[in-house]
Coordinates of N, CA and C in Angstrom, one line a residue:
M1 N 14.7 22.9 7.1 CA 13.0 22.1 7.3 C 13.2 21.5 7.7
K2 N 12.4 20.1 8.2 CA 13.4 18.8 8.5 C 13.4 18.5 6.8
K3 N 13.8 17.2 7.0 CA 14.6 15.9 5.5 C 13.4 15.0 6.3
N4 N 13.0 14.0 5.2 CA 12.0 13.1 5.7 C 13.5 12.1 5.0
K5 N 13.2 11.2 6.6 CA 14.6 10.4 6.5 C 13.5 8.7 5.9
V6 N 14.1 7.6 5.1 CA 13.3 6.9 3.9 C 14.7 6.6 4.6
Y7 N 14.3 4.8 5.2 CA 15.0 4.3 5.3 C 14.9 2.9 3.9
I8 N 16.1 2.3 2.3 CA 15.7 1.9 2.4 C 17.2 0.5 2.0
D9 N 16.1 0.0 1.7 CA 17.3 -1.1 1.6 C 18.8 -1.2 0.5
Q10 N 20.1 -1.5 1.0 CA 20.3 -1.3 -0.9 C 21.3 -1.9 -1.3
D11 N 20.0 -2.7 -1.1 CA 20.2 -3.6 -3.2 C 18.7 -2.9 -3.5
L12 N 18.0 -2.0 -3.4 CA 17.0 -1.2 -4.6 C 19.0 -0.4 -4.4
G13 N 19.5 -0.1 -4.5 CA 20.4 1.8 -4.6 C 20.9 2.2 -5.4
T14 N 20.9 0.8 -6.6 CA 20.6 1.1 -8.3 C 19.8 1.9 -8.7
L15 N 18.1 2.2 -8.0 CA 17.2 2.2 -8.7 C 16.5 3.2 -7.8
I16 N 16.5 3.7 -7.0 CA 16.3 4.8 -6.4 C 16.3 6.3 -7.2
P17 N 17.8 6.4 -7.7 CA 17.7 8.0 -8.2 C 16.6 7.2 -9.6
Q18 N 16.7 6.8 -10.8 CA 15.7 6.2 -11.7 C 14.5 6.7 -11.2
Y19 N 14.0 5.6 -10.4 CA 12.6 6.0 -9.5 C 12.3 7.0 -9.2
L20 N 13.3 7.4 -8.1 CA 12.2 9.8 -8.1 C 12.8 10.2 -8.6
D21 N 13.6 10.4 -10.4 CA 13.3 10.9 -11.1 C 12.5 10.9 -11.6
N22 N 11.1 9.5 -11.7 CA 10.4 9.3 -12.3 C 9.1 10.1 -11.3
R23 N 9.4 10.2 -10.6 CA 7.8 11.1 -9.0 C 8.6 12.1 -10.0
E24 N 9.6 13.2 -10.2 CA 9.5 14.6 -10.3 C 8.8 14.3 -11.2
E25 N 8.9 13.6 -12.3 CA 8.2 13.5 -13.9 C 7.1 14.4 -13.7
D26 N 6.2 13.2 -12.8 CA 5.1 12.9 -12.4 C 4.8 14.4 -12.2
I27 N 5.3 14.7 -11.1 CA 4.6 16.6 -10.5 C 5.3 17.0 -11.8
R28 N 5.8 16.7 -13.0 CA 5.4 18.1 -13.9 C 4.5 17.5 -14.4
R29 N 4.0 16.2 -14.7 CA 2.5 16.0 -15.4 C 1.4 16.0 -15.2
L30 N 0.9 16.0 -14.0 CA 0.7 15.6 -12.5 C -0.3 17.6 -12.9
K31 N 0.9 18.8 -12.0 CA 0.5 20.2 -13.3 C -0.2 20.2 -14.2
T32 N 0.0 19.9 -15.2 CA 0.0 20.3 -16.8 C -1.3 19.7 -16.6
L33 N -2.0 18.4 -16.4 CA -2.8 18.0 -16.0 C -3.9 18.4 -15.1
I34 N -3.5 18.8 -14.2 CA -4.4 19.5 -13.6 C -5.3 21.0 -14.1
E35 N -4.1 21.0 -14.8 CA -4.7 22.6 -15.3 C -5.9 22.4 -17.3
A36 N -5.7 21.0 -17.5 CA -5.7 21.0 -18.7 C -7.7 20.0 -17.7
E37 N -7.8 19.8 -16.0 CA -8.7 18.9 -16.0 C -9.2 17.8 -17.0
N38 N -7.6 16.8 -16.6 CA -7.9 15.4 -17.6 C -7.4 14.7 -16.0
Y39 N -8.9 14.8 -15.6 CA -8.7 13.7 -14.4 C -8.9 12.2 -14.2
E40 N -9.1 11.7 -15.4 CA -8.6 10.4 -15.9 C -6.8 10.4 -15.7
K41 N -6.2 11.4 -16.8 CA -4.6 10.0 -16.3 C -4.4 10.8 -15.3
I42 N -5.1 11.9 -14.3 CA -4.4 11.9 -12.7 C -5.3 10.9 -12.7
R43 N -5.8 10.1 -12.3 CA -6.4 8.8 -11.6 C -5.1 7.7 -12.0
I44 N -5.1 7.1 -13.1 CA -3.5 6.9 -13.1 C -3.1 7.2 -13.0
I45 N -1.7 8.2 -12.5 CA -0.7 8.5 -11.9 C -0.8 8.3 -10.6
G46 N -2.1 8.8 -10.2 CA -2.0 7.7 -8.6 C -2.3 6.8 -8.5
H47 N -2.7 6.4 -9.2 CA -3.0 5.1 -9.0 C -1.7 4.0 -9.1
S48 N -0.8 4.5 -9.7 CA 0.3 4.0 -10.1 C 1.4 4.8 -9.2
L49 N 1.1 5.4 -8.7 CA 2.0 5.9 -7.3 C 1.7 5.5 -6.3
K50 N 0.5 4.7 -6.6 CA -0.4 3.9 -5.4 C 1.0 2.9 -4.9
G51 N 0.4 1.8 -6.0 CA 1.5 1.1 -5.9 C 3.0 0.8 -6.2
S52 N 3.3 1.8 -7.5 CA 4.7 1.7 -6.3 C 5.7 1.2 -5.1
G53 N 5.1 3.4 -5.1 CA 5.5 3.6 -3.8 C 6.0 2.3 -2.1
G54 N 4.8 1.4 -1.9 CA 6.2 1.0 -0.6 C 6.4 -0.9 -1.8
G55 N 6.6 -0.6 -2.1 CA 7.9 -1.7 -3.3 C 9.0 -1.4 -3.0
Y56 N 9.0 -0.1 -3.3 CA 10.4 0.4 -3.0 C 11.2 1.3 -1.7
G57 N 9.8 1.7 -0.2 CA 10.5 1.7 0.7 C 9.6 2.7 1.0
F58 N 8.4 3.6 0.0 CA 7.9 5.2 0.3 C 6.9 4.9 0.4
D59 N 6.5 5.1 1.9 CA 5.5 4.0 2.0 C 4.2 6.1 2.3
Y60 N 5.0 7.0 2.3 CA 3.8 8.1 1.8 C 3.5 8.2 0.6
L61 N 4.6 7.9 -0.7 CA 4.7 7.3 -1.8 C 2.9 6.6 -2.6
T62 N 3.0 6.0 -1.5 CA 1.3 5.0 -1.1 C 0.4 6.0 -0.7
E63 N 0.2 6.4 -0.1 CA -0.2 7.6 0.5 C -0.7 8.5 -0.5
L64 N 0.2 9.2 -0.6 CA -0.1 9.5 -1.2 C -0.9 9.9 -2.8
G65 N 0.0 8.9 -3.0 CA -1.0 8.5 -4.7 C -2.8 7.6 -4.5
S66 N -3.1 7.0 -3.2 CA -3.6 6.8 -3.3 C -4.7 8.1 -3.5
Q67 N -4.1 9.1 -2.5 CA -5.4 10.2 -2.2 C -5.4 11.1 -3.5
I68 N -4.8 10.8 -4.4 CA -4.9 11.7 -6.0 C -5.6 11.0 -6.2
E69 N -5.9 9.2 -6.4 CA -6.1 8.6 -6.9 C -7.7 9.1 -6.8
K70 N -8.2 8.9 -5.8 CA -9.4 9.5 -4.7 C -9.6 10.7 -4.9
N71 N -9.3 11.5 -4.7 CA -9.9 12.6 -5.5 C -9.6 13.5 -7.0
A72 N -9.0 12.3 -7.5 CA -8.9 12.2 -9.3 C -10.5 12.3 -9.9
E73 N -10.8 11.1 -9.1 CA -12.0 10.3 -9.0 C -13.5 11.1 -8.5
L74 N -13.3 11.8 -8.1 CA -13.6 12.8 -7.1 C -13.9 14.8 -8.2
K75 N -13.2 14.6 -9.0 CA -12.8 15.7 -9.7 C -12.4 16.8 -8.4
N76 N -12.1 16.6 -7.7 CA -12.0 18.0 -6.7 C -10.6 18.5 -6.9
R77 N -10.2 18.9 -7.3 CA -9.1 20.0 -7.7 C -8.7 20.5 -7.4
E78 N -8.5 20.9 -6.0 CA -8.2 22.4 -5.2 C -7.9 21.3 -4.1
D79 N -7.8 19.5 -3.9 CA -7.0 18.8 -3.3 C -5.5 18.2 -3.4
I80 N -7.1 17.9 -5.5 CA -5.6 17.0 -6.2 C -4.0 18.7 -6.3
E81 N -4.6 19.7 -5.4 CA -3.5 20.8 -6.5 C -2.9 20.7 -4.6
L82 N -3.4 20.3 -3.4 CA -2.3 20.4 -2.0 C -1.8 18.5 -2.4
I83 N -2.2 17.7 -2.4 CA -1.8 16.7 -2.3 C -0.5 16.6 -3.3
I84 N -0.1 17.8 -4.4 CA 0.7 17.8 -5.7 C 1.9 18.4 -4.5
N85 N 1.3 19.5 -3.9 CA 2.3 20.4 -3.7 C 3.5 19.3 -2.1
K86 N 2.0 18.4 -1.2 CA 2.9 17.5 -0.5 C 3.7 16.8 -1.5
L87 N 3.7 16.5 -2.3 CA 4.1 15.4 -3.1 C 5.7 15.9 -3.1
E88 N 5.6 17.1 -3.9 CA 6.6 18.0 -4.3 C 7.9 18.6 -3.0
N89 N 7.2 18.7 -2.2 CA 7.5 19.2 -0.6 C 8.5 18.0 -0.3
Y90 N 7.2 17.0 0.4 CA 8.8 15.7 0.3 C 9.8 15.0 -0.3
L91 N 9.3 15.7 -1.5 CA 10.7 14.8 -2.7 C 12.0 15.8 -2.5
D92 N 11.3 17.2 -2.0 CA 12.3 18.1 -2.6 C 13.5 17.8 -0.7
N93 N 12.9 17.1 0.0 CA 13.2 17.2 1.5 C 13.8 15.5 2.2
L94 N 13.6 14.3 1.1 CA 14.0 13.6 1.3 C 15.3 13.3 1.6
E95 N 15.7 12.5 2.2 CA 17.2 11.8 3.3 C 17.3 10.7 3.2
I96 N 17.6 9.7 1.7 CA 17.5 8.2 2.1 C 18.5 8.2 2.5
I97 N 18.8 7.1 3.9 CA 19.4 5.7 3.9 C 19.5 4.6 4.7
Y98 N 21.1 4.0 3.3 CA 20.3 2.7 2.8 C 21.4 1.4 4.3
Q99 N 20.8 0.7 4.0 CA 20.8 -0.8 5.3 C 20.9 -1.8 4.8
E100 N 21.4 -2.5 4.9 CA 22.0 -3.8 4.4 C 20.7 -4.9 5.2
D101 N 20.7 -5.8 4.8 CA 19.9 -6.6 4.9 C 19.6 -6.7 7.1

């Protein structure tokens, strides 16, 4: 499977592992919340993901977060489940390349 290459400023290198661990936790929480149909908490996670992704260099996470947020507002369970799968696949196939300024 093709790796998702992301180029990250090496100054963020120490922060990235914890950031990605937190995204794995988001996936677990989203799966629980979708079963409970708690769209407000799903929306909040999507909003947070949308806000943080680009700041760390993960523009695709920003995009997925925006999609989660929007679909949570619409209570669109089917699309949220598809986006969670995209998020999981993205993280599972992530290759980080650290760059100097």
